[in-house]
Amino acid sequence: MTTSTAPITRPVTAFMPDAATPEQRLAVGILLAESYSYAYPEDPPLLSEKEAVGLTHLSPDEKAEHFVIWDKDRALGWGVLSYDMKQNLHAAHARLVVHPETRRQGHGRALTYALEDAARRAGRTLITFGTTSRAPAGEAYARTLNAEPALPMRQSQLDLTALDPALIDRWLVRPGGEPYCLHTWTVIPDDFLERAADMMMVMNTAPRGDLEVDDWTITPEMIRAWDAMIAEAGETRFMMAVEDTRTAQLDGYTEVFWTPERASLVYQGATAVRPSARGLGLGKWLKAAMLRHVQQHCPGARWVRTNNANVNEAMLGINVALGFEPWASFTEWQLKLA
């Protein structure tokens, strides 16, 4: 790891969102919102209040350690290290944000040291984090850490006004008498919860590049915790799932996230089909049905944005056929600690 000669003029302070005052949480929320607007000026702005609420969100069995650099009541930099207490016990995930007006003052380096120290104290030997080409300073900084670009991804964006309705209609046609049916939920019903958790773990089959992480187990408790966080953030998640009526097994799903206050932008989350059910057009069916649903139930939506691993040719092919165009590159890095 290289050292910086930039002066560090302010200390890094441990920050506990649950114990902090509303004003302190909001100060960090403002930092996140202003930094986002700097990197993505064409996007609808993040809401500082919602970002502040998100600081307290944790999944079951997850722990997070936050650090802030303060200038009186203003947050100049923030970092968080999150890790699971039961799974992937060697790994942790980091986020680090420095306000654009106060960069090149050693704040990023100071926060990095705090995050690395927290990882070592937690017994973690691997830190993952992401960077986007829309904020090229992040990638440049990652290289100074000798981090490995383990999973390069393409960020793509679809203009809904250019979506071909005839293509959607074709992909929505299914063979007569087939055993599959389609469900649409904002909250997964209780009687599908166990099956949904099992289905969502199909994402473990998605390409991981060189990331040295193990499969993740998803539980009904996690899903319900995510539901509560989504609701508190004022966000709507639409999920579609394909059920094989012969076995009642869920064989595929797709999900999107939409916020009325940022109505023009829809985020495409995971899309996955069980290996045993691939080659039947279920992925195209799910994607087409969801895009039609977005057009009908997300007023003001104009853009759909998604990430795909560069090595995930099947999903990239579906997205390209739908009209998704390259928007940026995103890289998941891993940093191995001595």
Coordinates of N, CA and C in Angstrom, one line a residue, residues 8-158:
I8 N -3.4 15.5 6.3 CA -4.7 15.1 7.0 C -5.0 16.1 8.1
T9 N -5.9 16.9 7.9 CA -6.1 18.0 8.8 C -7.2 17.8 9.8
R10 N -8.0 16.7 9.6 CA -9.1 16.5 10.5 C -9.2 15.0 10.9
P11 N -9.5 14.7 12.1 CA -9.5 13.2 12.5 C -10.7 12.5 12.0
V12 N -10.5 11.2 11.9 CA -11.6 10.2 11.6 C -12.3 9.8 12.9
T13 N -13.6 9.9 12.9 CA -14.4 9.7 14.1 C -15.3 8.5 13.8
A14 N -15.3 7.5 14.8 CA -16.3 6.4 14.7 C -17.7 7.0 14.8
F15 N -18.6 6.5 14.0 CA -20.0 7.0 13.9 C -21.0 5.9 14.1
M16 N -21.9 6.0 15.0 CA -23.0 5.0 15.2 C -24.3 5.6 14.8
P17 N -24.8 5.3 13.6 CA -26.1 5.9 13.2 C -27.2 5.8 14.1
D18 N -27.4 4.7 14.8 CA -28.5 4.5 15.7 C -28.4 5.4 16.9
A19 N -27.2 5.7 17.3 CA -27.0 6.6 18.5 C -26.8 8.1 18.2
A20 N -26.6 8.4 16.9 CA -26.3 9.7 16.5 C -27.6 10.5 16.5
T21 N -27.5 11.8 16.5 CA -28.6 12.7 16.5 C -29.2 12.8 15.1
P22 N -30.4 13.1 14.9 CA -31.0 13.3 13.6 C -30.2 14.3 12.7
E23 N -29.7 15.3 13.3 CA -28.9 16.3 12.6 C -27.6 15.7 12.1
Q24 N -27.0 14.8 12.9 CA -25.7 14.2 12.4 C -26.0 13.2 11.3
R25 N -27.0 12.4 11.4 CA -27.4 11.5 10.3 C -27.7 12.3 9.0
L26 N -28.4 13.4 9.2 CA -28.8 14.2 8.0 C -27.5 14.8 7.4
A27 N -26.5 15.2 8.2 CA -25.3 15.7 7.7 C -24.6 14.7 6.8
V28 N -24.6 13.4 7.2 CA -24.0 12.4 6.3 C -24.9 12.2 5.1
G29 N -26.2 12.3 5.3 CA -27.1 12.1 4.1 C -26.9 13.2 3.1
I30 N -26.6 14.4 3.5 CA -26.3 15.6 2.6 C -25.0 15.3 1.9
L31 N -24.0 14.8 2.6 CA -22.7 14.4 1.9 C -23.0 13.4 0.8
L32 N -23.8 12.4 1.1 CA -24.0 11.3 0.1 C -24.8 11.9 -1.1
A33 N -25.8 12.7 -0.8 CA -26.6 13.3 -1.9 C -25.8 14.3 -2.8
E34 N -25.0 15.1 -2.1 CA -24.2 16.1 -2.9 C -23.1 15.4 -3.7
S35 N -22.5 14.4 -3.2 CA -21.5 13.6 -3.9 C -22.1 12.9 -5.1
Y36 N -23.2 12.3 -4.9 CA -23.9 11.7 -6.0 C -24.2 12.6 -7.1
S37 N -24.7 13.8 -6.8 CA -25.1 14.8 -7.8 C -23.9 15.2 -8.6
Y38 N -22.7 15.3 -7.9 CA -21.5 15.6 -8.6 C -21.1 14.6 -9.6
A39 N -21.2 13.3 -9.3 CA -20.9 12.2 -10.2 C -21.9 11.9 -11.2
Y40 N -23.2 12.2 -10.9 CA -24.3 11.9 -11.8 C -25.2 13.1 -12.0
P41 N -24.7 14.2 -12.6 CA -25.5 15.4 -12.6 C -26.8 15.3 -13.4
E42 N -26.8 14.3 -14.3 CA -28.0 14.2 -15.1 C -29.1 13.3 -14.5
D43 N -28.8 12.7 -13.4 CA -29.8 11.9 -12.6 C -30.7 12.7 -11.8
P44 N -31.9 12.2 -11.5 CA -32.6 12.8 -10.4 C -31.9 12.8 -9.1
P45 N -31.8 13.8 -8.3 CA -31.0 13.9 -7.1 C -31.4 12.9 -6.1
L46 N -30.5 12.4 -5.3 CA -30.8 11.6 -4.1 C -31.4 12.6 -3.1
L47 N -32.3 12.0 -2.2 CA -32.9 12.8 -1.1 C -32.1 12.6 0.1
S48 N -31.6 13.7 0.6 CA -30.7 13.6 1.8 C -31.4 12.9 3.0
E49 N -32.6 13.2 3.2 CA -33.4 12.6 4.3 C -33.4 11.1 4.2
K50 N -33.7 10.6 2.9 CA -33.7 9.2 2.7 C -32.4 8.5 2.9
E51 N -31.3 9.2 2.4 CA -30.0 8.7 2.6 C -29.6 8.5 4.1
A52 N -30.1 9.5 4.9 CA -29.9 9.5 6.4 C -30.6 8.3 7.0
V53 N -31.8 8.0 6.5 CA -32.5 6.9 7.1 C -31.8 5.6 6.7
G54 N -31.3 5.5 5.5 CA -30.6 4.3 5.1 C -29.3 3.9 5.9
L55 N -28.8 4.9 6.6 CA -27.6 4.6 7.4 C -27.8 3.6 8.5
T56 N -29.1 3.5 8.9 CA -29.4 2.6 10.1 C -29.8 1.2 9.6
H57 N -29.9 1.0 8.3 CA -30.4 -0.2 7.8 C -29.4 -1.4 7.8
L58 N -29.7 -2.5 8.4 CA -28.9 -3.6 8.5 C -29.7 -4.9 8.2
S59 N -29.1 -5.8 7.5 CA -29.8 -7.1 7.4 C -29.5 -8.0 8.6
P60 N -30.4 -9.0 8.8 CA -30.1 -9.9 10.0 C -28.7 -10.5 9.9
D61 N -28.0 -10.5 11.0 CA -26.7 -11.1 11.2 C -25.6 -10.2 10.5
E62 N -26.0 -9.0 10.1 CA -25.0 -8.0 9.5 C -24.6 -7.0 10.5
K63 N -23.3 -6.7 10.5 CA -22.7 -5.6 11.3 C -22.1 -4.6 10.4
A64 N -22.2 -3.3 10.8 CA -21.6 -2.2 10.1 C -20.8 -1.3 11.0
E65 N -19.7 -0.9 10.6 CA -18.9 0.1 11.3 C -18.7 1.4 10.4
H66 N -19.2 2.5 10.9 CA -19.2 3.7 10.2 C -18.1 4.7 10.7
F67 N -17.5 5.5 9.8 CA -16.6 6.5 10.2 C -16.8 7.8 9.4
V68 N -16.7 8.9 10.1 CA -17.0 10.2 9.5 C -15.8 11.2 9.8
I69 N -15.5 12.0 8.8 CA -14.6 13.2 9.0 C -15.5 14.4 9.1
W70 N -15.4 15.1 10.2 CA -16.3 16.3 10.4 C -15.6 17.6 10.3
D71 N -16.3 18.6 9.8 CA -15.8 20.0 9.9 C -17.0 20.7 10.6
K72 N -16.8 20.7 12.0 CA -17.9 21.2 12.8 C -19.2 20.3 12.6
D73 N -20.3 20.9 12.1 CA -21.5 20.1 11.9 C -21.6 19.5 10.5
R74 N -20.6 19.7 9.7 CA -20.6 19.3 8.3 C -19.8 18.0 8.1
A75 N -20.3 17.0 7.4 CA -19.6 15.8 7.1 C -18.8 15.9 5.8
L76 N -17.5 15.8 5.9 CA -16.7 15.9 4.7 C -16.4 14.6 4.1
G77 N -16.4 13.5 4.9 CA -16.1 12.2 4.4 C -16.8 11.2 5.2
W78 N -17.1 10.0 4.6 CA -17.8 8.9 5.3 C -17.4 7.6 4.7
G79 N -17.2 6.7 5.6 CA -16.9 5.3 5.2 C -17.6 4.3 6.0
V80 N -18.0 3.2 5.4 CA -18.7 2.1 6.2 C -18.1 0.8 5.8
L81 N -17.9 -0.1 6.7 CA -17.5 -1.5 6.5 C -18.6 -2.4 7.0
S82 N -19.2 -3.2 6.2 CA -20.2 -4.1 6.6 C -19.8 -5.5 6.3
Y83 N -20.3 -6.4 7.2 CA -19.9 -7.8 7.1 C -21.0 -8.7 7.8
D84 N -21.1 -9.9 7.3 CA -22.0 -10.8 7.9 C -21.3 -11.6 9.0
M85 N -22.1 -11.9 10.1 CA -21.5 -12.6 11.2 C -21.6 -14.1 11.1
K86 N -22.3 -14.6 10.1 CA -22.5 -16.0 9.9 C -22.0 -16.6 8.6
Q87 N -21.8 -15.7 7.6 CA -21.5 -16.2 6.3 C -20.3 -15.4 5.8
N88 N -19.5 -16.0 4.9 CA -18.3 -15.3 4.3 C -17.5 -14.6 5.4
L89 N -17.2 -15.3 6.4 CA -16.5 -14.7 7.5 C -15.1 -14.2 7.3
H90 N -14.6 -14.4 6.1 CA -13.3 -13.8 5.7 C -13.5 -12.4 5.0
A91 N -14.7 -12.1 4.6 CA -14.9 -10.9 3.7 C -15.7 -9.8 4.4
A92 N -15.5 -8.6 3.9 CA -16.3 -7.4 4.3 C -16.5 -6.6 3.0
H93 N -17.5 -5.7 3.1 CA -17.7 -4.8 2.0 C -17.6 -3.4 2.5
A94 N -16.9 -2.5 1.7 CA -16.7 -1.1 2.1 C -17.3 -0.2 1.1
R95 N -17.7 1.0 1.7 CA -18.1 2.1 0.9 C -17.3 3.3 1.4
L96 N -16.9 4.2 0.6 CA -16.2 5.4 1.0 C -16.5 6.6 0.1
V97 N -16.9 7.7 0.7 CA -17.3 8.9 0.0 C -16.6 10.1 0.6
V98 N -16.0 10.9 -0.2 CA -15.4 12.2 0.2 C -16.1 13.3 -0.6
H99 N -16.5 14.4 0.1 CA -17.1 15.4 -0.6 C -16.2 16.0 -1.7
P100 N -16.8 16.2 -2.9 CA -16.0 16.7 -4.1 C -15.2 18.0 -3.7
E101 N -15.7 18.8 -2.9 CA -15.0 20.1 -2.6 C -13.8 19.9 -1.7
T102 N -13.7 18.8 -1.0 CA -12.6 18.6 0.0 C -11.7 17.4 -0.4
R103 N -11.7 17.0 -1.6 CA -10.8 15.9 -2.0 C -9.4 16.4 -2.1
R104 N -8.5 15.4 -2.2 CA -7.0 15.6 -2.3 C -6.5 16.3 -1.0
Q105 N -7.1 16.0 0.1 CA -6.7 16.5 1.4 C -6.3 15.4 2.3
G106 N -6.3 14.2 1.8 CA -6.0 13.0 2.7 C -7.1 12.4 3.4
H107 N -8.4 12.9 3.1 CA -9.5 12.3 3.8 C -9.8 10.9 3.3
G108 N -9.7 10.6 2.0 CA -9.9 9.2 1.6 C -8.9 8.3 2.2
R109 N -7.7 8.7 2.2 CA -6.7 7.8 2.8 C -6.9 7.5 4.3
A110 N -7.3 8.6 5.0 CA -7.5 8.4 6.4 C -8.7 7.5 6.7
L111 N -9.8 7.6 5.9 CA -10.9 6.7 6.0 C -10.6 5.3 5.6
T112 N -9.7 5.2 4.6 CA -9.3 3.8 4.2 C -8.5 3.1 5.4
Y113 N -7.6 3.8 6.0 CA -6.9 3.2 7.1 C -7.9 2.8 8.2
A114 N -8.9 3.6 8.5 CA -9.9 3.3 9.5 C -10.7 2.0 9.1
L115 N -11.1 1.9 7.8 CA -11.8 0.7 7.4 C -11.0 -0.5 7.4
E116 N -9.7 -0.4 7.0 CA -8.8 -1.6 7.0 C -8.6 -2.0 8.5
D117 N -8.4 -1.1 9.4 CA -8.3 -1.4 10.8 C -9.5 -2.1 11.3
A118 N -10.7 -1.6 11.0 CA -11.9 -2.3 11.4 C -12.0 -3.7 10.8
A119 N -11.6 -3.9 9.6 CA -11.6 -5.2 9.0 C -10.7 -6.2 9.7
R120 N -9.5 -5.7 10.0 CA -8.6 -6.6 10.8 C -9.1 -7.0 12.1
R121 N -9.7 -6.0 12.8 CA -10.3 -6.3 14.1 C -11.4 -7.3 14.1
A122 N -12.1 -7.3 13.0 CA -13.2 -8.2 12.8 C -12.7 -9.5 12.2
G123 N -11.4 -9.7 12.0 CA -10.9 -10.9 11.5 C -11.1 -11.1 10.0
R124 N -11.3 -10.0 9.3 CA -11.6 -10.1 7.8 C -10.3 -10.0 7.0
T125 N -10.1 -10.8 6.0 CA -8.9 -10.7 5.2 C -9.1 -10.2 3.8
L126 N -10.4 -10.0 3.5 CA -10.7 -9.5 2.1 C -11.8 -8.4 2.2
I127 N -11.5 -7.3 1.5 CA -12.5 -6.2 1.5 C -12.9 -6.0 0.0
T128 N -14.2 -6.0 -0.2 CA -14.7 -5.7 -1.6 C -15.3 -4.3 -1.6
F129 N -15.2 -3.7 -2.8 CA -15.8 -2.4 -2.9 C -16.0 -2.1 -4.4
G130 N -16.8 -1.1 -4.8 CA -17.1 -0.9 -6.2 C -16.8 0.5 -6.6
T131 N -16.4 0.7 -7.9 CA -16.2 2.0 -8.5 C -16.9 2.0 -9.8
T132 N -17.2 3.2 -10.3 CA -17.9 3.5 -11.5 C -17.0 4.4 -12.4
S133 N -17.1 4.2 -13.7 CA -16.4 5.1 -14.6 C -17.0 6.5 -14.6
R134 N -18.1 6.7 -14.0 CA -18.7 8.0 -13.9 C -18.0 8.8 -12.8
A135 N -17.3 8.2 -12.0 CA -16.4 8.9 -11.0 C -15.0 8.3 -11.1
P136 N -14.3 8.6 -12.1 CA -13.0 8.0 -12.4 C -12.0 8.1 -11.3
A137 N -12.1 9.0 -10.4 CA -11.2 9.2 -9.3 C -11.2 7.9 -8.4
G138 N -12.4 7.3 -8.3 CA -12.5 6.1 -7.5 C -11.6 4.9 -8.0
E139 N -11.7 4.7 -9.3 CA -10.9 3.7 -9.9 C -9.4 3.9 -9.8
A140 N -9.0 5.2 -10.0 CA -7.6 5.6 -9.8 C -7.1 5.3 -8.4
Y141 N -8.0 5.6 -7.4 CA -7.6 5.4 -6.1 C -7.5 3.9 -5.7
A142 N -8.4 3.1 -6.3 CA -8.4 1.7 -6.0 C -7.0 1.1 -6.5
R143 N -6.5 1.6 -7.6 CA -5.2 1.1 -8.1 C -4.1 1.4 -7.1
T144 N -4.2 2.6 -6.5 CA -3.1 2.9 -5.5 C -3.1 2.0 -4.3
L145 N -4.2 1.3 -4.1 CA -4.3 0.4 -2.9 C -3.8 -1.0 -3.3
N146 N -3.5 -1.2 -4.6 CA -3.1 -2.5 -5.1 C -4.3 -3.5 -5.0
A147 N -5.5 -3.0 -5.1 CA -6.7 -3.8 -5.2 C -6.8 -4.5 -6.6
E148 N -7.5 -5.6 -6.6 CA -7.7 -6.3 -7.8 C -9.0 -6.1 -8.4
P149 N -9.1 -5.7 -9.7 CA -10.4 -5.5 -10.4 C -11.0 -6.9 -10.7
A150 N -11.8 -7.4 -9.7 CA -12.2 -8.8 -9.7 C -13.4 -9.1 -10.6
L151 N -14.3 -8.2 -10.7 CA -15.5 -8.4 -11.5 C -15.9 -7.1 -12.3
P152 N -15.4 -7.0 -13.5 CA -15.8 -5.8 -14.3 C -17.3 -6.0 -14.8
M153 N -18.0 -5.0 -14.8 CA -19.4 -5.0 -15.2 C -19.7 -3.9 -16.2
R154 N -20.7 -4.1 -17.0 CA -21.2 -3.1 -17.8 C -22.5 -2.5 -17.2
Q155 N -22.6 -1.2 -17.1 CA -23.8 -0.5 -16.7 C -24.5 -0.1 -17.9
S156 N -25.7 -0.6 -18.1 CA -26.5 -0.3 -19.3 C -27.8 0.5 -18.9
Q157 N -28.3 1.2 -19.9 CA -29.5 2.0 -19.6 C -30.5 1.8 -20.8
L158 N -31.7 1.7 -20.5 CA -32.8 1.6 -21.5 C -33.7 2.8 -21.5

